[in-house]
Short mmCIF file of C-alpha atoms in Angstrom, two decimals:
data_model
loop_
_atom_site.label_atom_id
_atom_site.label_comp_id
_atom_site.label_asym_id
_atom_site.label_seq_id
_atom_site.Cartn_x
_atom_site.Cartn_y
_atom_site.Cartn_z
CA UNK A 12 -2.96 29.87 12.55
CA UNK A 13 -1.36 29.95 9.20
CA UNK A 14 1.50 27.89 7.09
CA UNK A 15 4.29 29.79 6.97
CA UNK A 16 7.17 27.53 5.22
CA UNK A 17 8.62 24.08 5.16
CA UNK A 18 11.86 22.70 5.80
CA UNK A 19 13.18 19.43 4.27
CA UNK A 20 15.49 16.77 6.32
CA UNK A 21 16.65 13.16 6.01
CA UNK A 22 17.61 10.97 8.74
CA UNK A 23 18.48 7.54 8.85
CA UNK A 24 17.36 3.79 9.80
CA UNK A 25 19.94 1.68 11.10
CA UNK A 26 17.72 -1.85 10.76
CA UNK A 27 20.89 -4.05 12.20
CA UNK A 28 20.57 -6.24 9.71
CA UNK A 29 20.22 -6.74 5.70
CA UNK A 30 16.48 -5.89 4.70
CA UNK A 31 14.92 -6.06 1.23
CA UNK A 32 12.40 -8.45 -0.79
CA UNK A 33 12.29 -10.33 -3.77
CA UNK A 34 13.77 -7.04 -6.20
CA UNK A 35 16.56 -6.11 -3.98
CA UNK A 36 18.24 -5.70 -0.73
CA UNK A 37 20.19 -3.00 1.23
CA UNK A 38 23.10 -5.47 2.39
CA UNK A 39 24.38 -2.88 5.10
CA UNK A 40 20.98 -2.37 6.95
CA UNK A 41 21.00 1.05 6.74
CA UNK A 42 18.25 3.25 4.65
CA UNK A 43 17.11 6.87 4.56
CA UNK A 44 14.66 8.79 5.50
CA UNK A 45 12.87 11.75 4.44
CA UNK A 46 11.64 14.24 6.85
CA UNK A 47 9.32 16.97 5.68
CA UNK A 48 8.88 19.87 9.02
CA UNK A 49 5.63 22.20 8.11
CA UNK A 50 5.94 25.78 9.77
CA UNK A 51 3.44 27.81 11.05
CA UNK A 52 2.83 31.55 12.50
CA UNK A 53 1.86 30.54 15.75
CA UNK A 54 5.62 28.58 16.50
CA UNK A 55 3.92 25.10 15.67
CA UNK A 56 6.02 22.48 13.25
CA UNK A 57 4.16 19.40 11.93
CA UNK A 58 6.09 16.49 11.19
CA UNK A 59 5.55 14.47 7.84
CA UNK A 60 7.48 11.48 6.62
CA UNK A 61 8.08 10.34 2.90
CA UNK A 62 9.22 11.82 -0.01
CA UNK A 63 9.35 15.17 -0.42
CA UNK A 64 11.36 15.80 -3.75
CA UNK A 65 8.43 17.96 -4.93
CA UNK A 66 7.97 20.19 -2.17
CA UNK A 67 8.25 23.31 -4.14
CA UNK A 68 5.58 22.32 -6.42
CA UNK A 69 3.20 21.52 -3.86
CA UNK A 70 4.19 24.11 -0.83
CA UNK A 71 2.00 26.80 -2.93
CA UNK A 72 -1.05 24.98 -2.24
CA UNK A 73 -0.66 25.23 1.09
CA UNK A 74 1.11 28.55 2.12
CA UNK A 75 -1.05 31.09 3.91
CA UNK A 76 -3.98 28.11 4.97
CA UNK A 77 -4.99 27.04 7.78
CA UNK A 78 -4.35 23.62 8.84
CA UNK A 79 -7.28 22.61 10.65
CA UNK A 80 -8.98 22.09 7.09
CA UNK A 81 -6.65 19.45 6.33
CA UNK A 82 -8.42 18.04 4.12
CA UNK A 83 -9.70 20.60 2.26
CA UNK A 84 -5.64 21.29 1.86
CA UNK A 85 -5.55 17.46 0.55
CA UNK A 86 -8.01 18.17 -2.47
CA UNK A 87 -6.16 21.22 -2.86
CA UNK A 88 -2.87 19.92 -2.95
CA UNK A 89 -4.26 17.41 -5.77
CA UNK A 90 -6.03 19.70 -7.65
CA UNK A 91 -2.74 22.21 -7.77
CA UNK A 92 -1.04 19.45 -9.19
CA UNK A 93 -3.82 17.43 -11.12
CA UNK A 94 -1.41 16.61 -14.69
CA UNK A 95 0.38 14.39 -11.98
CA UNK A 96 -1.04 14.23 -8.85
CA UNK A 97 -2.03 10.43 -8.48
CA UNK A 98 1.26 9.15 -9.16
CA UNK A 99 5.01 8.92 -7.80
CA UNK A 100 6.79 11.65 -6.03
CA UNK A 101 3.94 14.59 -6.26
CA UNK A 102 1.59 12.36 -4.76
CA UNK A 103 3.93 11.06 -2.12
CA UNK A 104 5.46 14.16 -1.37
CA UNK A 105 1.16 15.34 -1.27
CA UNK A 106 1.47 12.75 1.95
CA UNK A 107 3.98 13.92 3.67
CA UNK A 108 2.60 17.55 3.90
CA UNK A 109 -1.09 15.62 4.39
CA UNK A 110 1.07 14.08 7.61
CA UNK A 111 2.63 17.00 8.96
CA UNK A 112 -0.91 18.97 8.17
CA UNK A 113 -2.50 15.94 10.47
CA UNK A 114 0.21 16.51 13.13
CA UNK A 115 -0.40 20.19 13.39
CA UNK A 116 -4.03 19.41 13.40
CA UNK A 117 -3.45 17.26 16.45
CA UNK A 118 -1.38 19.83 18.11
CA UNK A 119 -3.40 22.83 17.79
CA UNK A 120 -6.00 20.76 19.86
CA UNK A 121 -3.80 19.27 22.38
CA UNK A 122 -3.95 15.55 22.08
CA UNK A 123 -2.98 12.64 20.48
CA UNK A 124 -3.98 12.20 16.64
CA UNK A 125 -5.58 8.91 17.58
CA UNK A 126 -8.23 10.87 19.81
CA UNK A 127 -8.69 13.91 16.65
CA UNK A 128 -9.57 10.98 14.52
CA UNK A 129 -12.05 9.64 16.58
CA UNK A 130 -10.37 6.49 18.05
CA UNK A 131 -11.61 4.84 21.48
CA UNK A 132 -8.45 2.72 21.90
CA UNK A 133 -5.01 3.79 22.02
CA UNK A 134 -4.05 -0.24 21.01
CA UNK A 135 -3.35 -0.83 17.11
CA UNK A 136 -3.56 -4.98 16.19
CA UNK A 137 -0.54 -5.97 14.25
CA UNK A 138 1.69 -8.06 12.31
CA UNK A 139 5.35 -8.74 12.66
CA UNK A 140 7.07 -8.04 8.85
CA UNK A 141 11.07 -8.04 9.14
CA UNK A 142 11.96 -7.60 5.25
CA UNK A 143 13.31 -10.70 5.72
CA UNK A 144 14.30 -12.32 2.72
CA UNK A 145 18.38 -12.05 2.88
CA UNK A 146 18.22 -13.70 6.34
CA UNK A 147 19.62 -17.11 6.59
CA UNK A 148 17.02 -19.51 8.44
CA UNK A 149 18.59 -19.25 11.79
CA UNK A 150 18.67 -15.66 11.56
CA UNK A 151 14.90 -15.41 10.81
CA UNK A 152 14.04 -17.10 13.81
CA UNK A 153 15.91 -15.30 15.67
CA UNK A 154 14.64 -12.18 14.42
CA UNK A 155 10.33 -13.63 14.85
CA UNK A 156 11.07 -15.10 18.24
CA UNK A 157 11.72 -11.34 19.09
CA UNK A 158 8.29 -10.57 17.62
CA UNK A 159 7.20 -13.54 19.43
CA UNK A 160 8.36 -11.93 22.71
CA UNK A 161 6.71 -9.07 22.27
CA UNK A 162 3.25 -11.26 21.78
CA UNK A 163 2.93 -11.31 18.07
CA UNK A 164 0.26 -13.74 16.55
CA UNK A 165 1.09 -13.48 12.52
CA UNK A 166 3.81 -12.73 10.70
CA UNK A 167 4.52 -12.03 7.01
CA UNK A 168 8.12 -12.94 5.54
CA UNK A 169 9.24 -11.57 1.91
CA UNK A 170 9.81 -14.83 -0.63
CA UNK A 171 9.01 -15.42 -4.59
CA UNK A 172 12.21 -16.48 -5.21
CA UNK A 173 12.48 -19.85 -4.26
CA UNK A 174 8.65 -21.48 -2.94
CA UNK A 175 10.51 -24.63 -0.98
CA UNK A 176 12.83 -21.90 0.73
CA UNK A 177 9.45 -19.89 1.45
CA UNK A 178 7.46 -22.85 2.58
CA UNK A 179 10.44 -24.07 4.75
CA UNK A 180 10.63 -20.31 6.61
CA UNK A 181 7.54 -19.72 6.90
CA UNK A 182 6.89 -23.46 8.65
CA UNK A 183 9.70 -22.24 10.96
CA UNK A 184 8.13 -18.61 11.49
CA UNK A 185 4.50 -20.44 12.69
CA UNK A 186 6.94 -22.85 14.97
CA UNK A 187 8.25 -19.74 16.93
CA UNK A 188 4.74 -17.84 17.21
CA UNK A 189 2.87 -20.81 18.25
CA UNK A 190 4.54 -19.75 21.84
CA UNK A 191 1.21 -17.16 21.32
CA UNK A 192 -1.37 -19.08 19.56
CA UNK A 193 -1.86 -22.79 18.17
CA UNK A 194 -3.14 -21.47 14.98
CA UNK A 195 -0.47 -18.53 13.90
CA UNK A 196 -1.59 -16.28 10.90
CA UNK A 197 1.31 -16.14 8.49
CA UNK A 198 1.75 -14.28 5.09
CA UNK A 199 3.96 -14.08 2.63
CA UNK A 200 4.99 -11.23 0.23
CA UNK A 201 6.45 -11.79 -3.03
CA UNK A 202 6.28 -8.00 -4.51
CA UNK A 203 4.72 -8.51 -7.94
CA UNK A 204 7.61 -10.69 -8.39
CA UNK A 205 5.41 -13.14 -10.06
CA UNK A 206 4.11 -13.34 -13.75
CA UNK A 207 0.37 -14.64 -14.03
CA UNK A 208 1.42 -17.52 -15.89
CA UNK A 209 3.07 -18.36 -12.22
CA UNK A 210 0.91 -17.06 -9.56
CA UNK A 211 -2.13 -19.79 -9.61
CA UNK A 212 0.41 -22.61 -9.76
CA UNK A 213 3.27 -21.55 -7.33
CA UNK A 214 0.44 -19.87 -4.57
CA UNK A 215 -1.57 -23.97 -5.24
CA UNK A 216 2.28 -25.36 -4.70
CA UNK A 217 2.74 -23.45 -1.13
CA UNK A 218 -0.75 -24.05 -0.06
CA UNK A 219 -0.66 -27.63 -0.37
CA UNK A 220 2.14 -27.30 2.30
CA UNK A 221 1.18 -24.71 4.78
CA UNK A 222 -1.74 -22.83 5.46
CA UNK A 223 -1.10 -18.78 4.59
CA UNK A 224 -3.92 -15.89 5.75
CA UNK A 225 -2.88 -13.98 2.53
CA UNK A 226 -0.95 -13.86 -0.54
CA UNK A 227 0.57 -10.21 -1.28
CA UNK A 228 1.44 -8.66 -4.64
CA UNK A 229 1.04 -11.61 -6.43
CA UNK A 230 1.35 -9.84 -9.56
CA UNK A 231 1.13 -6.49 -10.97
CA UNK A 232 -0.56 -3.74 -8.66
CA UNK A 233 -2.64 -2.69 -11.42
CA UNK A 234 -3.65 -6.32 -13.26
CA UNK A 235 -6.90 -7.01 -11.99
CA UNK A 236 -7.66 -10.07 -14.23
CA UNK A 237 -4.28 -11.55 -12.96
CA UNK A 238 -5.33 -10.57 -9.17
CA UNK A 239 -8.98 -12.01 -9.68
CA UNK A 240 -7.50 -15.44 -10.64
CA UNK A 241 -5.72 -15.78 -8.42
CA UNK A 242 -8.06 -15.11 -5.74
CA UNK A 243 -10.36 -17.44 -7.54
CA UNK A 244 -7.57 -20.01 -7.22
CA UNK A 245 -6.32 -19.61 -4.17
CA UNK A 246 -7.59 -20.90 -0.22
CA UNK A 247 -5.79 -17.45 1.16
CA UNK A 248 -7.02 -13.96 0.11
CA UNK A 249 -5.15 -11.85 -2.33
CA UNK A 250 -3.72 -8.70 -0.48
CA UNK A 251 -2.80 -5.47 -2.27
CA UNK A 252 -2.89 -1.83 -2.92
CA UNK A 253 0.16 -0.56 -1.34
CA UNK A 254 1.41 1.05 -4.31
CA UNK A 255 -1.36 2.18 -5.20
CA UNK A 256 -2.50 6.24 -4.82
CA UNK A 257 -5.58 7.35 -6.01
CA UNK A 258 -8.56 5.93 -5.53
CA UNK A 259 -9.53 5.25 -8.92
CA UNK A 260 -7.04 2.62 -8.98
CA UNK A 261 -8.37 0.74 -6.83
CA UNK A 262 -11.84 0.86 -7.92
CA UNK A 263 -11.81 -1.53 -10.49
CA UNK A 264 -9.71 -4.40 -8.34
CA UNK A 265 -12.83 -4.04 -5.63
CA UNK A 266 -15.29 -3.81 -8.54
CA UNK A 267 -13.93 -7.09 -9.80
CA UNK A 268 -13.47 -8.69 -6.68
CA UNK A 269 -9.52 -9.22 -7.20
CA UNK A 270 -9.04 -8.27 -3.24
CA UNK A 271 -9.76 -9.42 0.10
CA UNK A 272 -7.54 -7.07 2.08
CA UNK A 273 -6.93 -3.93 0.90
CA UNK A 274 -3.79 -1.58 1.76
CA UNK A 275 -2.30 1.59 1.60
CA UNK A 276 0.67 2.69 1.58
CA UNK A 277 2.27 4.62 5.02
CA UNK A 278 3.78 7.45 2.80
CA UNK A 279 0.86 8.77 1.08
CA UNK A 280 -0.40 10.22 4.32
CA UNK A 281 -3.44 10.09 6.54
CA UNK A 282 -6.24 11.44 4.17
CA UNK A 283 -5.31 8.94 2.00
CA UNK A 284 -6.15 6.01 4.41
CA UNK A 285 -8.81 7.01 5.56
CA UNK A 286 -10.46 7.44 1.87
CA UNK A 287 -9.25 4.25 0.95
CA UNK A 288 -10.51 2.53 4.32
CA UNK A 289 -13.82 3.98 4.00
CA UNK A 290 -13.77 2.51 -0.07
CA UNK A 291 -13.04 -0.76 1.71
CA UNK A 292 -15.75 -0.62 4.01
CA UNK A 293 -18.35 0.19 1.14
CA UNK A 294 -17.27 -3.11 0.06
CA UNK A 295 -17.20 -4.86 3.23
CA UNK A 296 -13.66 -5.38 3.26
CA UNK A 297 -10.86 -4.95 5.92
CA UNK A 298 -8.13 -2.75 5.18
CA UNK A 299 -4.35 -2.99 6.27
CA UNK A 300 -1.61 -0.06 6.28
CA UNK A 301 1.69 -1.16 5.34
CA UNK A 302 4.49 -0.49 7.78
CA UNK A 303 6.98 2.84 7.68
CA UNK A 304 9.05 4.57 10.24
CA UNK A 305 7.30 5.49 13.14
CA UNK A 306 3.85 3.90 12.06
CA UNK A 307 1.92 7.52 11.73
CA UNK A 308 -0.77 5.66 9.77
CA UNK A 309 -1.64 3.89 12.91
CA UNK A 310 -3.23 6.69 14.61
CA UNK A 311 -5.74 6.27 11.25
CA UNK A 312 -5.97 2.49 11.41
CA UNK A 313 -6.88 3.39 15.72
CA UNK A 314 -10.30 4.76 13.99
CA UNK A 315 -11.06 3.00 10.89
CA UNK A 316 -14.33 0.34 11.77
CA UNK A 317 -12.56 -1.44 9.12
CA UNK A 318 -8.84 -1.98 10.21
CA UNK A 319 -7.59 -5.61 10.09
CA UNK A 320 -4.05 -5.36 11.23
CA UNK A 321 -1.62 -3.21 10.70
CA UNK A 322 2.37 -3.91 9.18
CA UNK A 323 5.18 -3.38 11.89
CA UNK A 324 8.70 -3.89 10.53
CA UNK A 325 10.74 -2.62 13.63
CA UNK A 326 10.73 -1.93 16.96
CA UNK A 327 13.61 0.59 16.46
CA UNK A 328 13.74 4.61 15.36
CA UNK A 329 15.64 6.25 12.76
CA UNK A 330 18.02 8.60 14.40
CA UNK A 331 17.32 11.77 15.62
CA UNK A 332 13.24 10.37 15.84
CA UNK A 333 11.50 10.05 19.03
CA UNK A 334 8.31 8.19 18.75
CA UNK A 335 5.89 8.03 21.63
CA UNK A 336 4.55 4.60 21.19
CA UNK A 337 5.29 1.19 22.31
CA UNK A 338 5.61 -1.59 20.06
CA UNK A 339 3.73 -4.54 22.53
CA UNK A 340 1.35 -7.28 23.10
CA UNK A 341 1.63 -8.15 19.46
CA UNK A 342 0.37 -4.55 18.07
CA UNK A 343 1.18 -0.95 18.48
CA UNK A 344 0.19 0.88 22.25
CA UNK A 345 -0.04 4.30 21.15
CA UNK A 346 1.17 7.30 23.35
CA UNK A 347 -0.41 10.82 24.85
CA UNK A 348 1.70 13.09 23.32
CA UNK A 349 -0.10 15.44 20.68
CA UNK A 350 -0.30 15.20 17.28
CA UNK A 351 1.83 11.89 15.64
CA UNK A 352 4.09 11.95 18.95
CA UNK A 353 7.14 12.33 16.50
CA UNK A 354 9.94 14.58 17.94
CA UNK A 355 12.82 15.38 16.11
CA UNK A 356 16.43 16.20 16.96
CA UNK A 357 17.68 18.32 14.60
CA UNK A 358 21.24 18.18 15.88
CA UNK A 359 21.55 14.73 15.65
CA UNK A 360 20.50 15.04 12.03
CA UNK A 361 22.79 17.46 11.12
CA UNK A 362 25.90 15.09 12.30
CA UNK A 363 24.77 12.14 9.90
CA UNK A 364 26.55 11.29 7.07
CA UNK A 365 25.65 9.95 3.84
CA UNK A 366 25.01 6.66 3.03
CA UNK A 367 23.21 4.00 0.95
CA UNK A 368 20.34 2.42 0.62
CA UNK A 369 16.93 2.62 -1.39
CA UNK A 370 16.98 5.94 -2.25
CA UNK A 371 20.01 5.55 -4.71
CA UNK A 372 19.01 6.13 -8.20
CA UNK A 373 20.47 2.70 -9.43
CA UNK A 374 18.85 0.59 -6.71
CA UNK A 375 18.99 -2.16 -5.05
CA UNK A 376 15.39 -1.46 -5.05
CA UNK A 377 15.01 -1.33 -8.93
CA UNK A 378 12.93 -4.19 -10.56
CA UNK A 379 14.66 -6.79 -12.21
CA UNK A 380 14.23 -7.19 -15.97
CA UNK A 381 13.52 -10.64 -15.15
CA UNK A 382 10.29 -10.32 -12.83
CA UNK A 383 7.64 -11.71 -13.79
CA UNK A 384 9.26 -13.46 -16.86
CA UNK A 385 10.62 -16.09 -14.80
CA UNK A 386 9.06 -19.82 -15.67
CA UNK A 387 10.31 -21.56 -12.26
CA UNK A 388 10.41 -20.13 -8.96
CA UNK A 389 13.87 -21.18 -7.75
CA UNK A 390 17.45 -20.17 -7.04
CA UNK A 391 19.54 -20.80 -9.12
CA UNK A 392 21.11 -20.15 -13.28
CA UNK A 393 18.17 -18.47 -14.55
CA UNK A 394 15.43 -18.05 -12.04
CA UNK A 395 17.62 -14.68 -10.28
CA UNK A 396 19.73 -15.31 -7.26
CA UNK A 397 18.55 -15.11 -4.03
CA UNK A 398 20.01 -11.79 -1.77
CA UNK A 399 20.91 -14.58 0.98
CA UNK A 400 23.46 -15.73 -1.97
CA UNK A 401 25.70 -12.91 -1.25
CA UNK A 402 24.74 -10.80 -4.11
CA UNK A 403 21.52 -8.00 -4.65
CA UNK A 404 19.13 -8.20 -7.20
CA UNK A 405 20.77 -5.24 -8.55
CA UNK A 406 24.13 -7.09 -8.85
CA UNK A 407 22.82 -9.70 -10.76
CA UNK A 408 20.79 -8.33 -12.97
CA UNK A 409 22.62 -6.41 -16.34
#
């Protein structure tokens, strides 16, 4: 079997509700999706999610191979593109052909990716993560005792903002999960939102209130002195890496001991996990995918010795996306179906229209000049308004 072509395609999520963090929020719940279908001679498609703006640079790399050596196709995918490779759209468009590569690896044998990788159990442990942060209060417990339902332990919620509001929420997330446990884990996100000059003393000002498993972003992605303090500071660990690609960025954050829980990112693909998880476990450290549209990582996180839990944001599909796995007993059950279990209908797709959300050049999802600069953590004239004001990030910032 060979790689023939590729085929781009968007679809999109229809969350049912405003979803963002602390840079900016997508009031009308509705955000895209790229699609990236890989071709072959034998009639097979793999399916690969993420960006894909750089298809044409990459799809030489992998035309005419065969994708059972998928990740001998990864290094060459990285190597084709080496000026660039570790960064942005190449390398996220490299994980969404390293996906659909996976998929058709899966397929070409007949079963699930969770059983190619190596995985004993179809079950994934998880976390409930709603992108929370322009819910009022009533709405977020609305939204957790869903997750609660469906027998979630630990929850994250997005703050930064505003550490009372974040204290108060996440007191009334661990209120609804303690339906499942006495002892919930809960986490909060505040997406490099923070400066250093903050971190230390706003994390000390939340953990003198409430218990928190981790902190995540808590500054910069790449500032490993400002991580390291604050996991010298702080009771919780200090989670991060989702934005981060190759693996020599993470190296010195694990060198230095500025991370407890390391993650990856959903979009960069499968290969990229699994390097990252194995890192981890060279350190003795657990390792935690972040959550994206039909949770393909899982299948990964099924076989890594390493895998802590694993980010679910919905229980939902994006149109047109079939997804055989169920979203229960506070984790991910994995289906049968080979490969990722993604099925698309393409006729579906072709009847969406456009529409908004984080894939528009001008945001919401653009950081605010003020990040990081802030010197309280509050809403209100000069700290940035909070989305749940009635306003984005993007709308208040010039």
């Amino acid at each position: 079997m060979k790689i023939t072509g590729y085929r781009t395609l968007r679809t999109v999520h229809h969350w049912g509700r405003p979803v963002g963090d602390a840079n900016g929020v997508v009031a009308s719940g509705s955000t895209e999706v790229p699609l990236l279908l890989v071709e072959t001679d034998a009639g097979l498609t793999g399916v690969g999610l993420g960006a894909h703006t750089e298809a044409h640079r990459i799809f030489p790399a992998v035309e005419g191979q065969d994708p059972r050596a998928v990740t001998a196709i990864y290094d060459r995918m990285l190597a084709h593109t080496f000026k660039s490779g570790h960064g942005g759209t190449v390398f996220g468009t490299i994980g969404a052909f390293d996906m659909a590569l996976w998929d058709l690896k899966a397929k070409m044998a007949d079963e699930p990716l969770w059983r190619t990788l190596g995985a004993a159990d179809r079950f994934v442990p998880g976390y409930a993560s709603g992108l929370d942060i322009a819910l009022g209060d009533d709405e977020l417990v609305a939204l957790y005792t869903g997750w609660a339902e469906r027998g979630f332990t630990g929850a994250k919620i997005k703050g930064g903002l505003d550490t009372d509001r974040d204290i108060r929420r996440l007191h009334a997330v661990a209120d609804v999960l303690r339906t499942n446990t006495p002892s919930p884990a809960l986490m909060l996100d505040v997406n490099e939102t923070w400066g250093r000059h903050q971190a230390v003393r706003l994390l000390a000002r939340i953990e003198n209130r409430i218990e928190i498993a981790w902190i995540e972003e808590p500054v910069r992605r790449w500032d490993v002195a400002g991580n390291r303090a604050v996991a010298r500071a702080a009771r919780s660990a200090v989670a991060t890496g989702e934005n981060l690609t190759g693996l020599e960025q993470f190296r010195p954050l694990l060198a230095a001991d500025a991370v407890q829980v390391v993650q990856t990112g959903s979009v960069w693909g499968i290969t990229h996990f699994l390097r990252v998880a194995t890192l981890a476990h060279g350190h003795d450290l657990p390792v935690s995918p972040v959550g994206y549209e039909g949770n393909p990582v899982a299948h990964a996180a099924a076989a890594a010795p390493n895998h802590l839990v694993t980010e679910v944001q919905d229980t939902s599909t994006p149109v047109g996306l079939t997804v055989d796995q169920v979203v229960a007993d506070g984790g991910i059950v994995l289906g049968d179906a080979p490969g990722l279990g993604i099925s698309v209908d393409e006729a579906a797709l072709a009847r969406l229209e456009a529409t908004a959300g984080w894939a528009q050049p001008a945001g919401p999802h653009v950081r605010p000049a003020v990040a990081g600069l802030r010197l309280v953590a509050e809403s209100g004239p000069g700290a940035g308004h909070l989305p749940s004001e009635g306003r984005t990030e993007r709308e208040t910032t010039p």
